[in-house]
């Protein structure tokens, strides 16, 4: 347990040293919030966007780089399992997303007078499910793409259209019907729906069940396709 905690701390430290990750997970959502004039209705979507940036934008490249540099292979010969490192990366991404989301929510409430979430426990549950879902997808990308540069590119190509079509960056009602129909089938959409419902104090059971299904399926696919070297 102590080794896992040390790994999580190290992964967080490395993540915070990446200017792009810090900007897009901390500063960029705040900029969007200012443009929206603190609209509380936009906050749940921005929280989903923060999670997606970490899980699909950053995680695939990090994991692929570990495999590319033989880090995972070398760990297999030590008491620190490669799975422990991957678990630490998952916890680090969720923790960073939590920090960015907390900063966003506190700023929206204190600086703009936005309405506070009506159910913090429901919001926390929806956040965890959404964050783990996008991380599971990130692991699938890292499993399929062989090198760090390619994994970063594919992660970005998947993430950016998804945050717009799933309603994370802009409300889905503002999209044309054809794009909204595409968004219906994206894995981030139930995350946005669950967070939005939780913010208003309602448990969106069906979107949460979809998220759990994606987590299970994504983990299974990543485990089946992942290669340590």
PDB file of C-alpha atoms in Angstrom:
ATOM      1  CA  UNK A   1       0.000   0.000   0.000  1.00  0.00           C
ATOM      2  CA  UNK A   2       2.886   2.316   0.792  1.00  0.00           C
ATOM      3  CA  UNK A   3       4.438   1.577  -2.611  1.00  0.00           C
ATOM      4  CA  UNK A   4       1.136   2.338  -4.329  1.00  0.00           C
ATOM      5  CA  UNK A   5       0.836   5.654  -2.494  1.00  0.00           C
ATOM      6  CA  UNK A   6       4.377   6.574  -3.535  1.00  0.00           C
ATOM      7  CA  UNK A   7       3.561   5.706  -7.148  1.00  0.00           C
ATOM      8  CA  UNK A   8       0.404   7.834  -7.091  1.00  0.00           C
ATOM      9  CA  UNK A   9       2.363  10.773  -5.659  1.00  0.00           C
ATOM     10  CA  UNK A  10       5.021  10.397  -8.343  1.00  0.00           C
ATOM     11  CA  UNK A  11       2.439  10.161 -11.137  1.00  0.00           C
ATOM     12  CA  UNK A  12       0.654  13.261  -9.843  1.00  0.00           C
ATOM     13  CA  UNK A  13       3.921  15.157  -9.661  1.00  0.00           C
ATOM     14  CA  UNK A  14       4.761  14.218 -13.241  1.00  0.00           C
ATOM     15  CA  UNK A  15       1.271  15.151 -14.387  1.00  0.00           C
ATOM     16  CA  UNK A  16       1.486  18.580 -12.760  1.00  0.00           C
ATOM     17  CA  UNK A  17       4.813  19.199 -14.495  1.00  0.00           C
ATOM     18  CA  UNK A  18       3.059  18.960 -17.874  1.00  0.00           C
ATOM     19  CA  UNK A  19       1.982  22.530 -18.767  1.00  0.00           C
ATOM     20  CA  UNK A  20      -0.579  21.350 -21.326  1.00  0.00           C
ATOM     21  CA  UNK A  21      -2.358  19.054 -18.868  1.00  0.00           C
ATOM     22  CA  UNK A  22      -2.421  21.723 -16.161  1.00  0.00           C
ATOM     23  CA  UNK A  23      -3.761  24.338 -18.574  1.00  0.00           C
ATOM     24  CA  UNK A  24      -6.524  22.217 -20.085  1.00  0.00           C
ATOM     25  CA  UNK A  25      -7.615  20.641 -16.788  1.00  0.00           C
ATOM     26  CA  UNK A  26      -7.387  23.777 -14.626  1.00  0.00           C
ATOM     27  CA  UNK A  27      -7.288  27.034 -16.598  1.00  0.00           C
ATOM     28  CA  UNK A  28      -9.221  26.221 -19.780  1.00  0.00           C
ATOM     29  CA  UNK A  29     -12.512  25.288 -18.014  1.00  0.00           C
ATOM     30  CA  UNK A  30     -12.272  28.494 -15.970  1.00  0.00           C
ATOM     31  CA  UNK A  31     -11.902  30.497 -19.175  1.00  0.00           C
ATOM     32  CA  UNK A  32     -15.026  28.843 -20.568  1.00  0.00           C
ATOM     33  CA  UNK A  33     -16.833  29.571 -17.302  1.00  0.00           C
ATOM     34  CA  UNK A  34     -15.969  33.262 -17.604  1.00  0.00           C
ATOM     35  CA  UNK A  35     -17.279  33.290 -21.176  1.00  0.00           C
ATOM     36  CA  UNK A  36     -20.491  31.678 -19.890  1.00  0.00           C
ATOM     37  CA  UNK A  37     -20.655  34.271 -17.091  1.00  0.00           C
ATOM     38  CA  UNK A  38     -20.739  31.618 -14.416  1.00  0.00           C
ATOM     39  CA  UNK A  39     -23.726  29.725 -15.805  1.00  0.00           C
ATOM     40  CA  UNK A  40     -24.214  26.837 -13.364  1.00  0.00           C
ATOM     41  CA  UNK A  41     -25.936  24.810 -16.077  1.00  0.00           C
ATOM     42  CA  UNK A  42     -22.650  24.566 -17.966  1.00  0.00           C
ATOM     43  CA  UNK A  43     -20.581  23.395 -14.994  1.00  0.00           C
ATOM     44  CA  UNK A  44     -21.482  19.651 -15.082  1.00  0.00           C
ATOM     45  CA  UNK A  45     -20.485  19.475 -18.737  1.00  0.00           C
ATOM     46  CA  UNK A  46     -17.188  21.191 -17.990  1.00  0.00           C
ATOM     47  CA  UNK A  47     -16.535  18.659 -15.229  1.00  0.00           C
ATOM     48  CA  UNK A  48     -17.022  15.859 -17.770  1.00  0.00           C
ATOM     49  CA  UNK A  49     -14.687  17.709 -20.132  1.00  0.00           C
ATOM     50  CA  UNK A  50     -11.974  17.914 -17.453  1.00  0.00           C
ATOM     51  CA  UNK A  51     -12.246  14.171 -16.850  1.00  0.00           C
ATOM     52  CA  UNK A  52     -12.063  13.460 -20.597  1.00  0.00           C
ATOM     53  CA  UNK A  53      -8.986  15.635 -21.036  1.00  0.00           C
ATOM     54  CA  UNK A  54      -7.154  13.577 -18.432  1.00  0.00           C
ATOM     55  CA  UNK A  55      -8.513  10.153 -19.298  1.00  0.00           C
ATOM     56  CA  UNK A  56      -8.390  10.329 -23.087  1.00  0.00           C
ATOM     57  CA  UNK A  57      -6.107  13.287 -23.773  1.00  0.00           C
ATOM     58  CA  UNK A  58      -3.239  12.569 -21.383  1.00  0.00           C
ATOM     59  CA  UNK A  59      -3.430   8.990 -20.106  1.00  0.00           C
ATOM     60  CA  UNK A  60      -2.962   7.085 -23.416  1.00  0.00           C
ATOM     61  CA  UNK A  61       0.302   8.839 -24.215  1.00  0.00           C
ATOM     62  CA  UNK A  62       1.678   8.360 -20.705  1.00  0.00           C
ATOM     63  CA  UNK A  63       0.889   4.642 -20.606  1.00  0.00           C
ATOM     64  CA  UNK A  64       2.148   4.068 -24.152  1.00  0.00           C
ATOM     65  CA  UNK A  65       5.389   5.889 -23.294  1.00  0.00           C
ATOM     66  CA  UNK A  66       5.940   3.574 -20.314  1.00  0.00           C
ATOM     67  CA  UNK A  67       5.572   0.572 -22.580  1.00  0.00           C
ATOM     68  CA  UNK A  68       7.700   2.146 -25.324  1.00  0.00           C
ATOM     69  CA  UNK A  69      10.538   2.914 -22.882  1.00  0.00           C
ATOM     70  CA  UNK A  70      10.346  -0.632 -21.425  1.00  0.00           C
ATOM     71  CA  UNK A  71       9.331   0.725 -18.015  1.00  0.00           C
ATOM     72  CA  UNK A  72       6.543  -1.828 -17.644  1.00  0.00           C
ATOM     73  CA  UNK A  73       8.814  -4.679 -18.711  1.00  0.00           C
ATOM     74  CA  UNK A  74      11.454  -3.692 -16.156  1.00  0.00           C
ATOM     75  CA  UNK A  75       8.861  -3.372 -13.398  1.00  0.00           C
ATOM     76  CA  UNK A  76       7.762  -6.945 -14.060  1.00  0.00           C
ATOM     77  CA  UNK A  77      11.076  -8.092 -12.539  1.00  0.00           C
ATOM     78  CA  UNK A  78      10.642  -6.017  -9.358  1.00  0.00           C
ATOM     79  CA  UNK A  79       8.221  -6.225  -6.400  1.00  0.00           C
ATOM     80  CA  UNK A  80       6.340  -3.291  -7.959  1.00  0.00           C
ATOM     81  CA  UNK A  81       3.903  -4.842 -10.410  1.00  0.00           C
ATOM     82  CA  UNK A  82       3.268  -3.069 -13.745  1.00  0.00           C
ATOM     83  CA  UNK A  83      -0.425  -3.245 -12.845  1.00  0.00           C
ATOM     84  CA  UNK A  84       0.383  -1.177  -9.767  1.00  0.00           C
ATOM     85  CA  UNK A  85       1.849   1.544 -11.956  1.00  0.00           C
ATOM     86  CA  UNK A  86      -1.196   1.517 -14.256  1.00  0.00           C
ATOM     87  CA  UNK A  87      -3.471   1.708 -11.209  1.00  0.00           C
ATOM     88  CA  UNK A  88      -1.452   4.635  -9.883  1.00  0.00           C
ATOM     89  CA  UNK A  89      -1.829   6.404 -13.232  1.00  0.00           C
ATOM     90  CA  UNK A  90      -5.603   5.880 -13.054  1.00  0.00           C
ATOM     91  CA  UNK A  91      -5.779   7.301  -9.514  1.00  0.00           C
ATOM     92  CA  UNK A  92      -3.528  10.215 -10.487  1.00  0.00           C
ATOM     93  CA  UNK A  93      -5.739  11.152 -13.456  1.00  0.00           C
ATOM     94  CA  UNK A  94      -8.935  10.937 -11.389  1.00  0.00           C
ATOM     95  CA  UNK A  95      -7.329  12.988  -8.602  1.00  0.00           C
ATOM     96  CA  UNK A  96      -6.161  15.664 -11.051  1.00  0.00           C
ATOM     97  CA  UNK A  97      -9.635  15.778 -12.584  1.00  0.00           C
ATOM     98  CA  UNK A  98     -11.115  16.105  -9.103  1.00  0.00           C
ATOM     99  CA  UNK A  99      -8.809  19.032  -8.324  1.00  0.00           C
ATOM    100  CA  UNK A 100      -9.700  20.784 -11.585  1.00  0.00           C
ATOM    101  CA  UNK A 101     -13.421  20.144 -11.051  1.00  0.00           C
ATOM    102  CA  UNK A 102     -13.327  21.374  -7.450  1.00  0.00           C
ATOM    103  CA  UNK A 103     -11.580  24.570  -8.558  1.00  0.00           C
ATOM    104  CA  UNK A 104     -14.181  25.075 -11.276  1.00  0.00           C
ATOM    105  CA  UNK A 105     -17.162  24.475  -8.971  1.00  0.00           C
ATOM    106  CA  UNK A 106     -15.845  26.649  -6.159  1.00  0.00           C
ATOM    107  CA  UNK A 107     -15.111  29.472  -8.607  1.00  0.00           C
ATOM    108  CA  UNK A 108     -18.563  29.199 -10.184  1.00  0.00           C
ATOM    109  CA  UNK A 109     -20.262  29.421  -6.774  1.00  0.00           C
ATOM    110  CA  UNK A 110     -18.089  32.031  -5.060  1.00  0.00           C
ATOM    111  CA  UNK A 111     -17.152  34.305  -7.959  1.00  0.00           C
ATOM    112  CA  UNK A 112     -20.279  34.097 -10.087  1.00  0.00           C
ATOM    113  CA  UNK A 113     -22.974  33.194  -7.567  1.00  0.00           C
ATOM    114  CA  UNK A 114     -23.856  29.986  -9.416  1.00  0.00           C
ATOM    115  CA  UNK A 115     -26.274  27.596  -7.767  1.00  0.00           C
ATOM    116  CA  UNK A 116     -24.536  24.912  -5.721  1.00  0.00           C
ATOM    117  CA  UNK A 117     -25.114  21.231  -6.527  1.00  0.00           C
ATOM    118  CA  UNK A 118     -28.176  19.906  -4.741  1.00  0.00           C
ATOM    119  CA  UNK A 119     -26.669  16.500  -4.013  1.00  0.00           C
ATOM    120  CA  UNK A 120     -22.918  16.319  -3.414  1.00  0.00           C
ATOM    121  CA  UNK A 121     -22.928  12.499  -2.908  1.00  0.00           C
ATOM    122  CA  UNK A 122     -24.731  11.942  -6.222  1.00  0.00           C
ATOM    123  CA  UNK A 123     -22.381  14.377  -7.943  1.00  0.00           C
ATOM    124  CA  UNK A 124     -19.365  12.572  -6.468  1.00  0.00           C
ATOM    125  CA  UNK A 125     -20.683   9.204  -7.674  1.00  0.00           C
ATOM    126  CA  UNK A 126     -21.383  10.535 -11.164  1.00  0.00           C
ATOM    127  CA  UNK A 127     -17.923  12.125 -11.252  1.00  0.00           C
ATOM    128  CA  UNK A 128     -16.149   8.895 -10.290  1.00  0.00           C
ATOM    129  CA  UNK A 129     -18.093   6.877 -12.877  1.00  0.00           C
ATOM    130  CA  UNK A 130     -17.450   9.446 -15.603  1.00  0.00           C
ATOM    131  CA  UNK A 131     -13.746   9.729 -14.750  1.00  0.00           C
ATOM    132  CA  UNK A 132     -13.135   5.984 -14.612  1.00  0.00           C
ATOM    133  CA  UNK A 133     -15.068   5.550 -17.875  1.00  0.00           C
ATOM    134  CA  UNK A 134     -12.854   7.929 -19.841  1.00  0.00           C
ATOM    135  CA  UNK A 135      -9.755   6.383 -18.251  1.00  0.00           C
ATOM    136  CA  UNK A 136     -10.936   2.918 -19.344  1.00  0.00           C
ATOM    137  CA  UNK A 137     -11.236   4.290 -22.877  1.00  0.00           C
ATOM    138  CA  UNK A 138      -7.776   5.812 -22.515  1.00  0.00           C
ATOM    139  CA  UNK A 139      -6.345   2.412 -21.584  1.00  0.00           C
ATOM    140  CA  UNK A 140      -7.993   0.909 -24.680  1.00  0.00           C
ATOM    141  CA  UNK A 141      -6.291   3.532 -26.859  1.00  0.00           C
ATOM    142  CA  UNK A 142      -2.950   2.855 -25.158  1.00  0.00           C
ATOM    143  CA  UNK A 143      -3.452  -0.878 -25.726  1.00  0.00           C
ATOM    144  CA  UNK A 144      -4.218  -0.508 -29.425  1.00  0.00           C
ATOM    145  CA  UNK A 145      -1.709   2.190 -30.434  1.00  0.00           C
ATOM    146  CA  UNK A 146       1.899   1.080 -30.276  1.00  0.00           C
ATOM    147  CA  UNK A 147       3.804   4.277 -29.474  1.00  0.00           C
ATOM    148  CA  UNK A 148       3.419   7.338 -27.284  1.00  0.00           C
ATOM    149  CA  UNK A 149       3.154   9.877 -30.099  1.00  0.00           C
ATOM    150  CA  UNK A 150       0.460   7.877 -31.859  1.00  0.00           C
ATOM    151  CA  UNK A 151      -1.446   7.272 -28.620  1.00  0.00           C
ATOM    152  CA  UNK A 152      -1.396  11.001 -27.861  1.00  0.00           C
ATOM    153  CA  UNK A 153      -2.649  11.804 -31.346  1.00  0.00           C
ATOM    154  CA  UNK A 154      -5.426   9.216 -31.328  1.00  0.00           C
ATOM    155  CA  UNK A 155      -6.469  10.245 -27.824  1.00  0.00           C
ATOM    156  CA  UNK A 156      -6.805  13.874 -28.891  1.00  0.00           C
ATOM    157  CA  UNK A 157      -8.620  12.952 -32.104  1.00  0.00           C
ATOM    158  CA  UNK A 158     -11.147  10.939 -30.093  1.00  0.00           C
ATOM    159  CA  UNK A 159     -11.461  13.382 -27.207  1.00  0.00           C
ATOM    160  CA  UNK A 160     -12.005  16.728 -28.928  1.00  0.00           C
ATOM    161  CA  UNK A 161     -14.970  15.775 -31.147  1.00  0.00           C
ATOM    162  CA  UNK A 162     -16.478  13.852 -28.240  1.00  0.00           C
ATOM    163  CA  UNK A 163     -16.482  16.743 -25.755  1.00  0.00           C
ATOM    164  CA  UNK A 164     -18.375  18.864 -28.278  1.00  0.00           C
ATOM    165  CA  UNK A 165     -20.816  16.232 -29.544  1.00  0.00           C
ATOM    166  CA  UNK A 166     -21.525  14.805 -26.066  1.00  0.00           C
ATOM    167  CA  UNK A 167     -22.540  18.189 -24.659  1.00  0.00           C
ATOM    168  CA  UNK A 168     -19.494  18.746 -22.439  1.00  0.00           C
ATOM    169  CA  UNK A 169     -18.196  21.912 -24.098  1.00  0.00           C
ATOM    170  CA  UNK A 170     -21.490  23.195 -25.541  1.00  0.00           C
ATOM    171  CA  UNK A 171     -25.101  22.217 -24.763  1.00  0.00           C
ATOM    172  CA  UNK A 172     -26.341  19.450 -27.045  1.00  0.00           C
ATOM    173  CA  UNK A 173     -29.541  21.380 -27.684  1.00  0.00           C
ATOM    174  CA  UNK A 174     -27.427  23.935 -29.570  1.00  0.00           C
ATOM    175  CA  UNK A 175     -26.220  21.294 -32.032  1.00  0.00           C
ATOM    176  CA  UNK A 176     -27.914  20.382 -35.325  1.00  0.00           C
ATOM    177  CA  UNK A 177     -30.091  17.278 -35.197  1.00  0.00           C
ATOM    178  CA  UNK A 178     -27.596  15.178 -37.166  1.00  0.00           C
ATOM    179  CA  UNK A 179     -24.757  15.950 -34.751  1.00  0.00           C
ATOM    180  CA  UNK A 180     -27.009  15.462 -31.747  1.00  0.00           C
ATOM    181  CA  UNK A 181     -27.907  11.988 -33.020  1.00  0.00           C
ATOM    182  CA  UNK A 182     -24.208  11.132 -33.258  1.00  0.00           C
ATOM    183  CA  UNK A 183     -23.770  12.335 -29.695  1.00  0.00           C
ATOM    184  CA  UNK A 184     -26.434   9.899 -28.513  1.00  0.00           C
ATOM    185  CA  UNK A 185     -24.010   7.013 -29.105  1.00  0.00           C
ATOM    186  CA  UNK A 186     -20.844   8.536 -27.607  1.00  0.00           C
ATOM    187  CA  UNK A 187     -19.584   7.144 -24.276  1.00  0.00           C
ATOM    188  CA  UNK A 188     -19.104  10.613 -22.769  1.00  0.00           C
ATOM    189  CA  UNK A 189     -22.774  11.530 -23.252  1.00  0.00           C
ATOM    190  CA  UNK A 190     -24.087   9.419 -20.325  1.00  0.00           C
ATOM    191  CA  UNK A 191     -21.320  10.961 -18.218  1.00  0.00           C
ATOM    192  CA  UNK A 192     -22.589  14.457 -18.992  1.00  0.00           C
ATOM    193  CA  UNK A 193     -26.171  13.326 -18.375  1.00  0.00           C
ATOM    194  CA  UNK A 194     -25.279  11.722 -15.028  1.00  0.00           C
ATOM    195  CA  UNK A 195     -23.367  14.787 -13.839  1.00  0.00           C
ATOM    196  CA  UNK A 196     -26.115  17.171 -14.961  1.00  0.00           C
ATOM    197  CA  UNK A 197     -28.814  15.160 -13.203  1.00  0.00           C
ATOM    198  CA  UNK A 198     -26.709  14.811 -10.060  1.00  0.00           C
ATOM    199  CA  UNK A 199     -26.158  18.569  -9.986  1.00  0.00           C
ATOM    200  CA  UNK A 200     -29.914  19.052  -9.841  1.00  0.00           C
ATOM    201  CA  UNK A 201     -30.247  16.366  -7.156  1.00  0.00           C
ATOM    202  CA  UNK A 202     -31.580  13.558  -9.348  1.00  0.00           C
ATOM    203  CA  UNK A 203     -29.996  10.133  -9.772  1.00  0.00           C
ATOM    204  CA  UNK A 204     -29.766   9.321 -13.482  1.00  0.00           C
ATOM    205  CA  UNK A 205     -29.743   5.546 -13.063  1.00  0.00           C
ATOM    206  CA  UNK A 206     -29.755   4.586 -16.738  1.00  0.00           C
ATOM    207  CA  UNK A 207     -26.766   6.789 -17.716  1.00  0.00           C
ATOM    208  CA  UNK A 208     -24.898   5.490 -14.648  1.00  0.00           C
ATOM    209  CA  UNK A 209     -25.598   1.900 -15.663  1.00  0.00           C
ATOM    210  CA  UNK A 210     -24.274   2.675 -19.147  1.00  0.00           C
ATOM    211  CA  UNK A 211     -21.111   4.130 -17.615  1.00  0.00           C
ATOM    212  CA  UNK A 212     -20.591   1.004 -15.527  1.00  0.00           C
ATOM    213  CA  UNK A 213     -21.056  -1.144 -18.624  1.00  0.00           C
ATOM    214  CA  UNK A 214     -18.482   0.925 -20.536  1.00  0.00           C
ATOM    215  CA  UNK A 215     -16.026   0.617 -17.645  1.00  0.00           C
ATOM    216  CA  UNK A 216     -16.391  -3.169 -17.582  1.00  0.00           C
ATOM    217  CA  UNK A 217     -16.196  -3.527 -21.367  1.00  0.00           C
ATOM    218  CA  UNK A 218     -13.328  -1.049 -21.739  1.00  0.00           C
ATOM    219  CA  UNK A 219     -11.302  -2.715 -18.996  1.00  0.00           C
ATOM    220  CA  UNK A 220     -11.854  -6.143 -20.549  1.00  0.00           C
ATOM    221  CA  UNK A 221     -10.823  -4.950 -24.021  1.00  0.00           C
ATOM    222  CA  UNK A 222      -7.751  -3.126 -22.689  1.00  0.00           C
ATOM    223  CA  UNK A 223      -6.693  -6.179 -20.678  1.00  0.00           C
ATOM    224  CA  UNK A 224      -7.129  -8.470 -23.686  1.00  0.00           C
ATOM    225  CA  UNK A 225      -5.211  -6.253 -26.118  1.00  0.00           C
ATOM    226  CA  UNK A 226      -2.562  -4.699 -23.882  1.00  0.00           C
ATOM    227  CA  UNK A 227       1.034  -5.777 -24.347  1.00  0.00           C
ATOM    228  CA  UNK A 228       3.713  -5.024 -21.771  1.00  0.00           C
ATOM    229  CA  UNK A 229       6.311  -4.383 -24.495  1.00  0.00           C
TER     230      UNK A 229
END
